[in-house]
Coordinates of C-alpha atoms and ligand atoms in Angstrom, one line a residue:
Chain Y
X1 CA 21.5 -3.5 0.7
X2 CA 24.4 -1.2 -1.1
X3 CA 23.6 2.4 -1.3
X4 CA 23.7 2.7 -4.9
X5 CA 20.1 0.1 -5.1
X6 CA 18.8 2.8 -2.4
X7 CA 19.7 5.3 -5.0
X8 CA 17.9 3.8 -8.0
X9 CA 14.8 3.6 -5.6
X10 CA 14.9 6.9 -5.0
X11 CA 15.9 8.1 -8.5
X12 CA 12.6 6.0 -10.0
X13 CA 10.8 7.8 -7.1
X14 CA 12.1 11.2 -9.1
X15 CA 10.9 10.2 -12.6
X16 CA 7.5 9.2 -10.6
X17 CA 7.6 12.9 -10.3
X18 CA 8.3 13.8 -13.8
X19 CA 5.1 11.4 -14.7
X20 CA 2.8 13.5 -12.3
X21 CA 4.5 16.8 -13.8
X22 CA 3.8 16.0 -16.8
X23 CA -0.1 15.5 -16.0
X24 CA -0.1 18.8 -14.4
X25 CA 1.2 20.5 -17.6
X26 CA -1.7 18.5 -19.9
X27 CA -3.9 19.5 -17.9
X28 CA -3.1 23.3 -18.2
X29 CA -2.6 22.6 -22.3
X30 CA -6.1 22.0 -22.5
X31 CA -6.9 25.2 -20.7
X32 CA -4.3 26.7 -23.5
X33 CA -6.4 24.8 -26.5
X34 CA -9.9 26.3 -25.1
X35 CA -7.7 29.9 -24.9
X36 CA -7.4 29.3 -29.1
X37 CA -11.1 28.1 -29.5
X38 CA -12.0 31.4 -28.1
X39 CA -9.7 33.8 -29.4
X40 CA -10.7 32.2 -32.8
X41 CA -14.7 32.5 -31.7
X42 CA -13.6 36.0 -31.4
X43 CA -12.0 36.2 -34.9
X44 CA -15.4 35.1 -36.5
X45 CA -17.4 37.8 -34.6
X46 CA -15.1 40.5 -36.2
X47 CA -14.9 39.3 -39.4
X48 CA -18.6 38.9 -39.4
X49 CA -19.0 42.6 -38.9
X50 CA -17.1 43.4 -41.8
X51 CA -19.8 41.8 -44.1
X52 CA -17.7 42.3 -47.0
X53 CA -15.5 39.6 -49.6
X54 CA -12.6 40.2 -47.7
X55 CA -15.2 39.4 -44.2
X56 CA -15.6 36.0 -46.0
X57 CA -12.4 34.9 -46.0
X58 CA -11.4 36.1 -42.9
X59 CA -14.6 34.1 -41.5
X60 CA -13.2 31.0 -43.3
X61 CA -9.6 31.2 -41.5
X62 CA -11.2 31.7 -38.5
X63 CA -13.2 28.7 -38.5
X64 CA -10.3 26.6 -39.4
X65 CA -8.4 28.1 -36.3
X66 CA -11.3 27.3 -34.3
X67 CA -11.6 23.7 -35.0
X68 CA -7.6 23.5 -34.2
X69 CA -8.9 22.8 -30.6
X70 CA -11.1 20.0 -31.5
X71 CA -7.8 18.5 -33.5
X72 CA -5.7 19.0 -30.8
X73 CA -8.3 17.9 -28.1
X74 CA -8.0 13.6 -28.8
X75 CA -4.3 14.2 -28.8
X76 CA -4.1 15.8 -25.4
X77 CA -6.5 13.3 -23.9
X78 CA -3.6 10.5 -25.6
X79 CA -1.0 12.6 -23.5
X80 CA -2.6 12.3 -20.3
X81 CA -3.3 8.6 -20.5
X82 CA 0.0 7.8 -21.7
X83 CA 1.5 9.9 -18.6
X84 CA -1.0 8.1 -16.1
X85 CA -0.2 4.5 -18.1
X86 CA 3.9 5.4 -17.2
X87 CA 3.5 6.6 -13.9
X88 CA 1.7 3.2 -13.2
X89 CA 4.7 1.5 -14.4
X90 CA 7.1 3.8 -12.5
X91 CA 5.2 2.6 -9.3
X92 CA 5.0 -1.0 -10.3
X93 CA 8.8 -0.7 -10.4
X94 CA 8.9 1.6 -7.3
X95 CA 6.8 -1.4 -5.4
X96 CA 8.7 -4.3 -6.6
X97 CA 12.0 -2.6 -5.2
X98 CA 10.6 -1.6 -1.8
X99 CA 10.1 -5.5 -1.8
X100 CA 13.6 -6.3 -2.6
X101 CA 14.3 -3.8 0.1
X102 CA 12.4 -5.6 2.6
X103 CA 13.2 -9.2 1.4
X104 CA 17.0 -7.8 1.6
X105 CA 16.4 -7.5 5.5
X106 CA 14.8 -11.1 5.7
X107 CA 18.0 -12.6 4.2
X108 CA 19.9 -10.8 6.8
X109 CA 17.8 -11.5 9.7
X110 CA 18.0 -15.4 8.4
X111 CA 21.7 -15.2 8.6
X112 CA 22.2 -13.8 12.3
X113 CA 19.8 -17.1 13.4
X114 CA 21.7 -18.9 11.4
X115 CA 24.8 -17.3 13.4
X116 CA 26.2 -15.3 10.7
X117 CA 27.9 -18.2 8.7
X118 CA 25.4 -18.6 5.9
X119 CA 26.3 -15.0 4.0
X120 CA 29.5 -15.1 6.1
X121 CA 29.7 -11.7 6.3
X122 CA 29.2 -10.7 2.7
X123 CA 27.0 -9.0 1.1
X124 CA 25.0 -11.0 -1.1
X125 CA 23.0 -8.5 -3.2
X126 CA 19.1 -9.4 -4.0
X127 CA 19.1 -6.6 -6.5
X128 CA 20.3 -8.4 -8.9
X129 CA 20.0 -12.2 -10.8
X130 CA 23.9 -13.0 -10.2
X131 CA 23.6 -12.0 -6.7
X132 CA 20.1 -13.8 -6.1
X133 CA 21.9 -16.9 -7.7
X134 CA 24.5 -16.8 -5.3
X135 CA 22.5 -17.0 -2.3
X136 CA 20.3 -19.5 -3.6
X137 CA 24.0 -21.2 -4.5
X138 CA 25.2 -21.0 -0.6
X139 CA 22.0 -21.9 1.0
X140 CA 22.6 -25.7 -1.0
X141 CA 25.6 -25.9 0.4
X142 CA 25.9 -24.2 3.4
X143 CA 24.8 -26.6 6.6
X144 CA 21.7 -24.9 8.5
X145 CA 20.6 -25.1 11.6
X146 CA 17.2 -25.7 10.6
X147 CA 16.0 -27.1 7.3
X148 CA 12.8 -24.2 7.1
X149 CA 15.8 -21.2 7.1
X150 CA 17.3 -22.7 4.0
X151 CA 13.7 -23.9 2.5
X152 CA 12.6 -20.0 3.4
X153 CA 15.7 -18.4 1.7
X154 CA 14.9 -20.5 -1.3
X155 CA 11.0 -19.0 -1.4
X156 CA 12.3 -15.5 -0.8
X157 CA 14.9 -16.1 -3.6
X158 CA 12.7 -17.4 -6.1
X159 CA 10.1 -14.2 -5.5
X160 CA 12.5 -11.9 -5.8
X161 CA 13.2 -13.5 -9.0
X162 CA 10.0 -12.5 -10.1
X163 CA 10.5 -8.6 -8.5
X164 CA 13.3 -8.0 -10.6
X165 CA 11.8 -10.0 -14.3
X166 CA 9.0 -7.2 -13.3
X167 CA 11.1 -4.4 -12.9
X168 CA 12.5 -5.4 -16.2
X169 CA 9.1 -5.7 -17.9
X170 CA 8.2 -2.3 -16.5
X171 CA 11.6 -0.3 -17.6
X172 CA 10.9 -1.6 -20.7
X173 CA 7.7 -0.6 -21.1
X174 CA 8.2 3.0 -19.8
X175 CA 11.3 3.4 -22.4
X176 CA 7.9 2.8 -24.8
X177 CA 6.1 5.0 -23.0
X178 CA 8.2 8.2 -23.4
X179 CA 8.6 7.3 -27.4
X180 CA 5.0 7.3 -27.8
X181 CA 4.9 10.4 -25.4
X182 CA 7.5 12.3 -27.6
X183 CA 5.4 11.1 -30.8
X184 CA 2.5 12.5 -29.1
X185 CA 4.1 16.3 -28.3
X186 CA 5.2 16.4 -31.4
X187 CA 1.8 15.8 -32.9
X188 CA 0.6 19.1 -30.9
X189 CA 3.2 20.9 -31.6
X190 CA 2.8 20.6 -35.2
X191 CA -1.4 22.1 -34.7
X192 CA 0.7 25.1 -32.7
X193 CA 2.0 25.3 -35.9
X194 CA -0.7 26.0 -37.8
X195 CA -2.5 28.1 -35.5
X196 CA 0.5 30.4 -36.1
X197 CA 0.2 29.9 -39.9
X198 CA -3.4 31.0 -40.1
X199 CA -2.4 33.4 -37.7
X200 CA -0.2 34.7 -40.9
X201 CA -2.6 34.3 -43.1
X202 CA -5.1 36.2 -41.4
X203 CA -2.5 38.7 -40.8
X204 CA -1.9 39.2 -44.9
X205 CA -5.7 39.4 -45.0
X206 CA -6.7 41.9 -42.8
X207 CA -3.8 44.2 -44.2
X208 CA -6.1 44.9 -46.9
X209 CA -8.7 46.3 -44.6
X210 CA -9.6 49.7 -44.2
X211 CA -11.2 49.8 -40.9
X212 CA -11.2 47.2 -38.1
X213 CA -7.5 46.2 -39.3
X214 CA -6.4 46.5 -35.3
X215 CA -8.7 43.8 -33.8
X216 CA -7.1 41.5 -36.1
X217 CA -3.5 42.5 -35.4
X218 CA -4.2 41.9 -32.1
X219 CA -5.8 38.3 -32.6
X220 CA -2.6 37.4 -34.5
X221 CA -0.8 38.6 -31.6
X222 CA -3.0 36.6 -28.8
X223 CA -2.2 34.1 -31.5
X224 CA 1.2 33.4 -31.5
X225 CA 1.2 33.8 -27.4
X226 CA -1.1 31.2 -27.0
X227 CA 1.1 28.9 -29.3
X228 CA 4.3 30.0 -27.3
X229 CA 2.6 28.9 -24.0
X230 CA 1.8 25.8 -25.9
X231 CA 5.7 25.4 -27.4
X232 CA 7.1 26.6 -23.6
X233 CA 5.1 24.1 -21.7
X234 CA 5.5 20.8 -24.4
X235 CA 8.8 22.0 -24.3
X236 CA 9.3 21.4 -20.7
X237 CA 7.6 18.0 -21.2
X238 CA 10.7 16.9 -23.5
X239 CA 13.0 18.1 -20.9
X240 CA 11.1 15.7 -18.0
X241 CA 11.2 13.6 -20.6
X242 CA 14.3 14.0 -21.3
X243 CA 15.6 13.3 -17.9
X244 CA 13.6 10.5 -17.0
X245 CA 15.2 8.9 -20.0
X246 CA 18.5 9.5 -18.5
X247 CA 17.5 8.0 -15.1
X248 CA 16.1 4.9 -16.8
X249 CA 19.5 4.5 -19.1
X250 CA 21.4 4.8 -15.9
X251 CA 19.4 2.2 -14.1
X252 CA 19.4 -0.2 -17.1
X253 CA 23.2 -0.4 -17.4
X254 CA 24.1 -0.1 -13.6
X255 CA 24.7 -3.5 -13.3
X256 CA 22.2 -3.6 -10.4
X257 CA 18.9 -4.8 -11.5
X258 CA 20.2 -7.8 -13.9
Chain F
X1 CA 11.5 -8.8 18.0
X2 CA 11.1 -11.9 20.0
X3 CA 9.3 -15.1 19.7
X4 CA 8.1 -17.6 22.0
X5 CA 6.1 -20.8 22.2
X6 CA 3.2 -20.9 24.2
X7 CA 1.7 -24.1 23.7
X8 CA 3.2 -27.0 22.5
X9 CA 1.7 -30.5 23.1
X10 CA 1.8 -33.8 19.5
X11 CA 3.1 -31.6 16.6
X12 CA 1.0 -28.5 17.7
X13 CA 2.3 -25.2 18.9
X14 CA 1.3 -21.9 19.3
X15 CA 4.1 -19.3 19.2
X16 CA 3.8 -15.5 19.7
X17 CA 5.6 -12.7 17.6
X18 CA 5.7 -9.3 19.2
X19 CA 7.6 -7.1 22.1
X20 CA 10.0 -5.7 18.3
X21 CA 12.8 -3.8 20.0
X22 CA 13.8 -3.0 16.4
X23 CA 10.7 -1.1 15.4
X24 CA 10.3 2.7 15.1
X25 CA 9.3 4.3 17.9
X26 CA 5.7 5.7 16.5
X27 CA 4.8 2.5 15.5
X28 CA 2.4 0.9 17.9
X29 CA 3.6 -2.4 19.2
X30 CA 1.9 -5.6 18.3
X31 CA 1.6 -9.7 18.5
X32 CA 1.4 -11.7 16.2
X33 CA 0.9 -15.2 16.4
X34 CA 2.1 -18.5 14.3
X35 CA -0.1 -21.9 15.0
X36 CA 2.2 -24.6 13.8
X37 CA -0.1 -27.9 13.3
X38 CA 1.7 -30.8 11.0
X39 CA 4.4 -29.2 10.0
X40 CA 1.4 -26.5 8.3
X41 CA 1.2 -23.2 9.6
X42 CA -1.5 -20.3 10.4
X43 CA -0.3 -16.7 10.5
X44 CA -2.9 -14.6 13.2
X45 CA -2.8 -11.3 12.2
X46 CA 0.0 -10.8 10.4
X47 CA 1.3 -7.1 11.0
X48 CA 2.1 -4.2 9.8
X49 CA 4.4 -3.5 6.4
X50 CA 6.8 -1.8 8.6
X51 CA 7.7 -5.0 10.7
X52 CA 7.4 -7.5 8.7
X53 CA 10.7 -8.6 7.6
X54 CA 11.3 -8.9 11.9
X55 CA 8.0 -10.9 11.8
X56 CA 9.3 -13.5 9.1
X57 CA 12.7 -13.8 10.5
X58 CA 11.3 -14.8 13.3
X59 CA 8.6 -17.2 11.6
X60 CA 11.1 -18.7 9.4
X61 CA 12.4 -20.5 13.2
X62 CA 9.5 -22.7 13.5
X63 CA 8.2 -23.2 10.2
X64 CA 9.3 -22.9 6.6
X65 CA 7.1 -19.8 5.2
X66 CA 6.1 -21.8 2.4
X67 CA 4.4 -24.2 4.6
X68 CA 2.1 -21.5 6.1
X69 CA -1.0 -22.5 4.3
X70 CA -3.8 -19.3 6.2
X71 CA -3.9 -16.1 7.0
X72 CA -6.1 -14.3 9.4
X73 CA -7.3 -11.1 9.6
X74 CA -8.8 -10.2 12.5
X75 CA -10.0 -7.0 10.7
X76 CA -9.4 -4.2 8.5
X77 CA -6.7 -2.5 10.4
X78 CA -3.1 -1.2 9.1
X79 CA -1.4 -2.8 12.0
X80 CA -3.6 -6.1 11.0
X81 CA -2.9 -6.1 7.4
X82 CA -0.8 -3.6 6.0
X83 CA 1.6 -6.7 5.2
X84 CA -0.9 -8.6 3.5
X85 CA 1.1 -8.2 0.4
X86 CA 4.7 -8.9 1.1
X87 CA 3.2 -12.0 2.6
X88 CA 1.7 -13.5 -0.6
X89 CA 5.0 -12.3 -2.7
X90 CA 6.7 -14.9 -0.5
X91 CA 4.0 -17.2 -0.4
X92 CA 2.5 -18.3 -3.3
X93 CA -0.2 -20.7 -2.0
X94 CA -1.8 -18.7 1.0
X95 CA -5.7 -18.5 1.7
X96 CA -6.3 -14.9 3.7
X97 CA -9.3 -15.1 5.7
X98 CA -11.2 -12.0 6.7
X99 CA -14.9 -10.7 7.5
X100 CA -16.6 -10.9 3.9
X101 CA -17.3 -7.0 3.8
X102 CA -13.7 -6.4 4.1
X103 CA -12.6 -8.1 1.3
X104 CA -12.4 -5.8 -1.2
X105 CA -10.9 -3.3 1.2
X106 CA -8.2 -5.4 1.9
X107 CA -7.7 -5.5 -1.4
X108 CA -5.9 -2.2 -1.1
X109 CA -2.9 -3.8 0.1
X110 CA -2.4 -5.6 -2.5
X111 CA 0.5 -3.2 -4.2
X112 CA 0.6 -5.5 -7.4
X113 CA -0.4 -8.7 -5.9
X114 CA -3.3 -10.6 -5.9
X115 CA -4.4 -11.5 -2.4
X116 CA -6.6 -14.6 -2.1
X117 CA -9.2 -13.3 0.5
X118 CA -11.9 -15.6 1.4
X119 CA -14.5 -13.7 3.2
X120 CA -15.6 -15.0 6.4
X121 CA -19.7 -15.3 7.0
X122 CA -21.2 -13.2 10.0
X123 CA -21.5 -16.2 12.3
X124 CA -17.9 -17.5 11.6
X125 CA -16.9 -20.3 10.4
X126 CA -14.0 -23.5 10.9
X127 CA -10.3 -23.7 9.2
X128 CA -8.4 -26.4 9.2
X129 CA -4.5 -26.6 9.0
X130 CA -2.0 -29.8 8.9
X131 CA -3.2 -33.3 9.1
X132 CA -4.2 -33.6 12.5
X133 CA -7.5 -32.7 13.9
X134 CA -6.5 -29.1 13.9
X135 CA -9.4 -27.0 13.4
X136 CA -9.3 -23.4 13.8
X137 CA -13.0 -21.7 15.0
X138 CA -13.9 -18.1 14.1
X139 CA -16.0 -16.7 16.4
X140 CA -18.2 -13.3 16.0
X141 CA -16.4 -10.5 17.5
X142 CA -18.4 -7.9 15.5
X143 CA -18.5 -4.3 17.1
X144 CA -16.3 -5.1 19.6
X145 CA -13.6 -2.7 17.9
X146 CA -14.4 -3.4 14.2
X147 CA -17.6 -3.7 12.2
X148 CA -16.7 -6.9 11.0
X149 CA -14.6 -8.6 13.8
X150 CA -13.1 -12.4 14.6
X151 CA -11.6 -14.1 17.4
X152 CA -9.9 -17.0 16.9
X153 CA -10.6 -20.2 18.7
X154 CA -8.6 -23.5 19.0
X155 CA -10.1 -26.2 21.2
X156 CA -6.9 -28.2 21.2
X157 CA -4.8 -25.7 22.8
X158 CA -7.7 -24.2 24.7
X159 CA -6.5 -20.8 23.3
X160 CA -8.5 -18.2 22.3
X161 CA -7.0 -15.0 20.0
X162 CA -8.9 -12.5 20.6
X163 CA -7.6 -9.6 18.0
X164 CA -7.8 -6.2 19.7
X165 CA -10.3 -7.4 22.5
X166 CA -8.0 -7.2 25.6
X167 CA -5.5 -4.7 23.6
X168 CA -3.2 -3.1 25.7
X169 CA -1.0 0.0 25.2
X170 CA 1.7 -1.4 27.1
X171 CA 5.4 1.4 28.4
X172 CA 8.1 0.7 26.4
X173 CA 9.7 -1.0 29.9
X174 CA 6.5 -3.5 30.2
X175 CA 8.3 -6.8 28.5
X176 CA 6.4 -9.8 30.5
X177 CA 4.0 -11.8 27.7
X178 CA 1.8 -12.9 30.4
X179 CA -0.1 -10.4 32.6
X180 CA 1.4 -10.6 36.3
X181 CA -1.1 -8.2 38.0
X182 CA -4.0 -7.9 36.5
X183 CA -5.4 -4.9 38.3
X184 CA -2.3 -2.7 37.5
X185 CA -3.2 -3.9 33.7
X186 CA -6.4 -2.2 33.6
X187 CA -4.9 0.9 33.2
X188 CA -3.1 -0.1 29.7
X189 CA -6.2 -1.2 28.4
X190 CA -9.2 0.8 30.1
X191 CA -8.5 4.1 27.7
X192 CA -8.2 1.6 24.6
X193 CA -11.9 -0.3 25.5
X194 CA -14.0 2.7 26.0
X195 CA -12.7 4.6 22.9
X196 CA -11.7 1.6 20.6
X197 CA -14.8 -0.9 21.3
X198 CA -18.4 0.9 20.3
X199 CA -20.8 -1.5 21.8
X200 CA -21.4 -2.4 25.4
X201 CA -24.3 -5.1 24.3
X202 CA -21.8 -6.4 21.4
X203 CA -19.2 -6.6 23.7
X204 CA -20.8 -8.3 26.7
X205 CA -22.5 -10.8 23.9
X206 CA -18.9 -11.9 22.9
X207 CA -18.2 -12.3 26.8
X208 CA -20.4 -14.2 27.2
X209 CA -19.5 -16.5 24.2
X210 CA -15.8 -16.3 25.3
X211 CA -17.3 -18.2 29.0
X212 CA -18.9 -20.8 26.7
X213 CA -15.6 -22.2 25.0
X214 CA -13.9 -21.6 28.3
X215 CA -10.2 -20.8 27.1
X216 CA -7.3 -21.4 29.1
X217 CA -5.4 -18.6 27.6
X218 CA -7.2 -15.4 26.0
X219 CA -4.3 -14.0 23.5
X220 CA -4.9 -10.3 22.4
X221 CA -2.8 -8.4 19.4
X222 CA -1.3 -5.7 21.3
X223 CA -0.1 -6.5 24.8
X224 CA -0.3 -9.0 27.3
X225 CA -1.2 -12.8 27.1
X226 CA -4.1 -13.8 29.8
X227 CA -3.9 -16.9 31.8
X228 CA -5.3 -19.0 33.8
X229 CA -7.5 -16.9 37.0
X230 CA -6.5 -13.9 34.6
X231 CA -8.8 -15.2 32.1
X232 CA -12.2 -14.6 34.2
X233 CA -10.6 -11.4 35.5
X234 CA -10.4 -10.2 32.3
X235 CA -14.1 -11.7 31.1
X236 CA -15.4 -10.1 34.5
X237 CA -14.0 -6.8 34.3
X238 CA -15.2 -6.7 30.5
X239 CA -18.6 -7.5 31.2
X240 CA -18.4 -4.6 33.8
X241 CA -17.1 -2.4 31.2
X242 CA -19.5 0.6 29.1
X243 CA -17.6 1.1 25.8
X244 CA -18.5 3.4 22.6
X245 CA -17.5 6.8 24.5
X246 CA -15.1 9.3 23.3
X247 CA -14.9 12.5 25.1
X248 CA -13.9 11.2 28.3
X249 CA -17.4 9.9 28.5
X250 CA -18.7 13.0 29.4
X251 CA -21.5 14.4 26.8
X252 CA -21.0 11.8 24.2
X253 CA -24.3 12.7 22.7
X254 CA -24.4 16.8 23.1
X255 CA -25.1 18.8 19.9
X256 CA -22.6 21.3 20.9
X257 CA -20.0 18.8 21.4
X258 CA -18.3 20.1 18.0
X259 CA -15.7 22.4 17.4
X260 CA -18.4 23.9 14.5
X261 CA -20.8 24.3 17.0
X262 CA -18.4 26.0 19.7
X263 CA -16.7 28.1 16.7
X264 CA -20.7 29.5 15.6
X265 CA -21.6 30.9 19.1
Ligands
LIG301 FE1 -7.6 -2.6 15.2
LIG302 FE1 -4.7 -3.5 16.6

């Protein structure tokens, strides 16, 4: 089998690796989200000392930040089981090509019984539907030595039909799977957002403050770090993303595969 | 890999798979076997992922792969059934037959496919394949090796499969199929009994059934066919035989035989 179907094998086997990447990083978000809950639980402690109107509203924005966590909490839980539903398609595909691999080797081992003149010496590839087609072509009209090669060449043919319709199915489906992915970060990203906006707004609050004002510059602070771990780590999500995208494209128009 | 037949007598043969020159070297050498009955066919344990496209080039001489209507699995075992899926990608009408408690374990191979396993009751049960009078026996072979354990018996042929009972770790220069000396063959398969095979009373039961159906030919998966006055050889010298030890068979049972235990004092 040529190199280049060894390649997309191996290349599927690298956005298999993006998929579990991408696990590891939602699991550490929601280590990131619990980071906000607290730093907000903290907020509300603070404010509550101050006891005055100003303590109120600071109590309020609080709050607000430290629901964020249960907002962002569904939509984390939607990352990881898209990421385990795409790496489940990126093995389905990685499966059905280790079984082209192997039926590739059947063909060949048929054709040195068959003393070589049945692919006569080309190379017939099983990789794709034009290349299946052409075996299943020669073994009609190529004589055999014995009726169960050609009738087993015909089985192997047809099931490797099926390999490469599911290979199809499953590129398309993971091409889904990263849109709804990409829907998904943005979705977070967007609470990051507003973490840092009520981070702003508690910010112009506690300005007004006479004493206490440097616990809350300091929670604004914690703040926006928490939400530029958050940024840092969706953003390296896009960029797997990104990539596997570009494996996928390259597999879906090299001519292999059709 | 080579093939050969090994019985053939009205339409029915027995051919075995094995002795694969082309297989990595860590990979432990094994036999499979193809009964051919009718122009339908019966895989015996069918191997390992790793070899299988040698094992169905080599099937594909006797038999069109489409015709082969059962597989057996002895047991549970990677060597045994690793291929289990590849096999019913090809195949699309295949019954595998394997000890009803390893059913869904066997599952595992399925890598996408659904595997038709039919479980096998303890006290075995009868197959048949083509349209002759070809019926296929599975006999008990439980805790000799494997919880849940079959031999294979076919009174036509007088043959009896015996899965790893009768296993031997053969040198990479051993390439007979039949054993020639039978005493110098104890030491391939003495080390694989006693560690492999965990009850003596288990063990000399299925001796003892063995005697009844009085096979011309016992047929294990790795190693060396036995035949004719190898056949009670073999029986006798299993009988003889205390399995279920690991340690050399020194202090099986001691307490302190543990690296925890030796690493505490
Ligand atoms: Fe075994
Ligand atoms: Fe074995």
């Amino acid at each position: 089998m040529s190199n280049k179907f060894q390649e997309i094998y191996l290349d599927i086997n690298k956005i298999l690796l993006s998929g579990v990447n991408i696990l590891n990083i939602s699991s550490t978000l929601k280590s990131i989200s619990m980071d906000l809950k607290l730093l907000a639980i903290n907020g509300i402690v603070q404010a509550a000392k101050i006891g005055t109107k100003q303590g109120q509203s600071l109590i309020a924005l609080s709050a607000f930040l430290s629901d964020l966590p249960l907002t962002i909490a569904p939509e984390l839980e939607d990352l990881e089981r898209q990421s385990i539903k795409m790496s489940k398609s990126i093995i389905g595909i990685s499966i059905n090509i280790r079984k082209l691999l192997v039926k590739n080797k059947i063909i060949h081992k048929i054709d040195s019984i068959n003393s070589g003149n049945f692919l006569n010496g080309n190379a017939y590839e099983l990789n794709s539907i034009g290349g299946l087609m052409e075996i299943k072509r020669r073994a009609a009209n190529v004589p055999f030595i014995d009726d169960n090669l050609k009738t087993s060449i015909d089985s192997i043919v047809e099931s490797s039909i099926i390999n490469i319709e599911e290979i199809y199915l499953f590129l398309n489906e993971i091409s889904l799977d990263i849109v709804k992915l990409k829907n998904k970060i943005d979705r977070i990203r967007r609470n990051g957002f507003i973490a840092n906006y009520m981070g702003s707004n508690i910010s112009i609050e506690s300005s007004y403050l006479v004493g206490g004002k440097s616990s809350f510059n300091s929670l604004v602070s914690n703040i926006k770090k928490i939400v530029d771990k958050l940024n840092n780590s969706l953003d390296s999500i896009i960029d797997m993303l990104a990539h596997s995208e570009n494996i996928l494209n390259n597999v879906k128009h090299s001519n292999l595969i059709k | 890999m080579r093939s050969h037949v090994i019985y053939s007598q009205d339409g029915h043969e027995w051919i075995v798979i094995g002795r694969d020159t082309e297989k990595k070297e860590e990979i432990v050498d094994t036999n499979q076997y193809l009964i051919v009955s009718g122009n339908q066919g019966m895989i015996l344990d069918p191997g390992g992922f790793e070899i299988f496209s040698s094992v169905i080039g080599e099937v594909t001489k006797y038999i069109s792969v489409n015709n082969i209507k059962i597989i057996f699995s002895s047991h549970q075992d990677p060597d045994i059934a690793s291929s289990l899926a590849l096999w019913v990608d090809i195949i699309k009408d295949v019954d595998t037959y394997c000890w009803w408690g390893w059913q869904g374990f066997l599952a595992h191979f399925g890598m996408g496919n659904a595997i038709k396993l039919i479980g096998i009751p303890d006290e075995g049960m009868e197959v048949q394949i083509g349209t002759s009078n070809s019926f296929q026996y599975f006999v008990p072979a439980h805790y000799c090796h494997s919880s849940g354990n079959y031999s294979v018996f076919d009174p036509k042929a007088k043959i009896l499969f015996s899965g790893d009972i009768g296993a031997a770790l053969l040198p990479s220069d051993y390439t007979d199929l039949f054993v020639t000396n039978f005493d110098s063959h104890i030491q391939f398969m003495e080390g694989f009994h006693k560690r492999w095979m965990s009850s003596t009373k288990d063990l000399r039961a299925w001796v003892a059934r063995a005697r009844a159906l009085n096979p011309s030919m016992i047929c294990p998966q790795h190693g060396a066919i036995f035949e004719g006055e190898n056949v009670g050889r073999f029986l006798n010298w299993l009988e003889a035989l205390e399995v279920g030890h690991w340690n050399r068979g020194q202090e099986d049972t001691n307490v302190n035989n543990c690296v925890w235990m030796k690493w505490k004092k």
